[in-house]
């Protein structure tokens, strides 16, 4: 930012000082935000692109499921690369895999090749997202971890929520392949930024624990899966991903169309409101996490999720559908960054990469099995019963967490935490 002297305006000195302290957060947020903007741009395009291959509807969903499977299976390798070669290398490989996978999708001559491209792209996304949370675990302190994770979550939500707008415009005027080409370019940008601007944080994490590298990654990974607090928060986040992808993204639109008679535009507006409300609530929720503790935010968030799902199940009109959207959004906003902050709190000494990889893997498992399992259940007992059962399940996981998980941090009201 150039040379800062006493004659430099106070505002510029403040910005320069803030940037020096928060440089890692700024660039990891930019990297993840750009990546998720690319992801969001293809969200409305994937089903249409898959349909263009002439496959039946049952196979169209496979294009989404294979992406989730790739994110699940790549979480541990992402942590291994981050632990062995450094966080920047893991982000770089993630960006390049994202570029490769989307380029394959853009040129795929048939549906199997398209699915292969989706798997490669999903692996790249997993490396970027997992490495991003490892970086934040490296640099944060308990006093500010909640709000730092909330900033990360807000950037994530903005990218996913805003991305469909340019994606739809690109597809309309440039064809269905163009958003995949643009996302491929985005992947390259992510990889370049990781090397060009992001400092390596692995050493900082090692200094804070003094035991980095004591165990090989595989043994670390098995050990953290037996670590009760990490397992409990992983199970809660699994439930959130399970309900979001299986219920909110899959069953709720179908139920709203069949039972309430809503048009696709009305459903889309309601679900878009979820992203907006979640984005607005993310940082205030992070402040609450740092002031009052992690559990007091995480457990109630699951209760709000349950209320939201029940609201979707019994909404008699569009107004009540929108109310359910807002309730669900409150749960997403309140609980967005808190689980990641809790996971970072309970990382065993010297096992940052393994612990955050395991946390991501447990979360992504919900992405994999949620749509399939709830789809089968809806076919057997109906969508309404399935939504209510899912609500009971996610609230039960929150209650279990409240009873069995220890509180990891509770700040003092009015205290001024140190900057991370």
Phi, psi and omega in degrees: 000012178088184181274127180257122180240177179294337179279349178294137179308146184301321181298317180293322177297320179296314180298318181296317179296317179298318181296319180298322181284328187247020187302316181297316179298318180300313187280326177290327175293319178297316181298311181291321179297316178296317180298315182286335173296318175296318178298313180299329183293336181258356181305311180282352185267328187304310180299320180293320180294318178296320180298329182295342177278356177078021180274156178293165184300326181300327182275341178297320178298336180296331179295332177275318182296322182292331176294316177295322178298320179295319178297322179293311185286343184262356182297313180294313176302324178298316178294323179298315178296316180297325181282322186273316187252344181118157183294321183295323178295319179296318176295321179297311178299322178298317178296318181292321177295322176301314179297314181297313182298317180287330174294320177298316178301320184293330184252004186302125180278344181209174186292319178301320178293322177300317178297321178298319177297320178297322179294316179297316180296320178296323176297318177296318179299319179299318180295321180293312184291317179295314181295324178300317179288330175296317178301315180295323176296326178297317194262347187267156172246156183306325185295333182236008187295321182298313182287330176293314177296328179292321176299315178302315181295322180295318178297318178302311182295322179298315181299313181292320184286323183274333185306319181301336181293303177294330178298316179295321179294316179300316182293323183293320186257344182239358181096164185292338180283332188301316179301327178291321176296319179295319178295327176297318177296321178301319179300318178296318179300318178300313180297318180294316179298323180301321180276325189280321188241335187273122176292150175286129183253358182300319180295322178298318178295322180295320181294327183286336181251326181076005185228015180301131179087007181294322178245154173293157188299319182301317179292323176299316184298317178295320182296317183289334176291343175263000181279111192303311181300320180292321178296320181294316180290328176296321179293320177299315181290326172304313180298322179295313178296320179302312182288322183294310184280323183278321183262300186295315185275338187251305188272322184300314178300320179296315180296319181296323180288316186282316188268326182258339181080029182282147176278157179305322180296321179294318178295316180298322178296318179296315180290329175294324178298329177301314180295319183294311181296318178300319180296317182293330184269349189300308184290315175305323178295323177297322177297317178299320179299321181283335181270318190248352179112166184279315186296323184292346175259317186295311183296312177299329179299322178293326178295317177298322177300316178298316177300319180298316180295319177296322176299317176298320184295326187244008181299122182269349185209174180295324179300314181289331173298317178294323176299316178298322177299317181293319179297315177298319180297323177298319178297317180295319181290317182293315186264008186300302184266345185298314180299320179294323177296318179297316180300318179293327178299320189263011177301124176297151182305129177078009186235033184302309184296316181295318183293314181290330175293317179296320178299315178296320182297316178298322179295313183294337177300324176296325177297324184285310190265343182302303181300320182291309184295316180289330175296317177296316181298319180297325178292332183271315187241357180100156184291317184300312180297321180296319178296317179295317179297321177295320178299315178299319181296313184290325176292323178296321177296321177295321178294318177299317179298317181299320183281321192257338186269138176283151171286135185258337180198137173219111182285172178263131179298131180089350179284152177255102182291156176289148179292145176269000000 
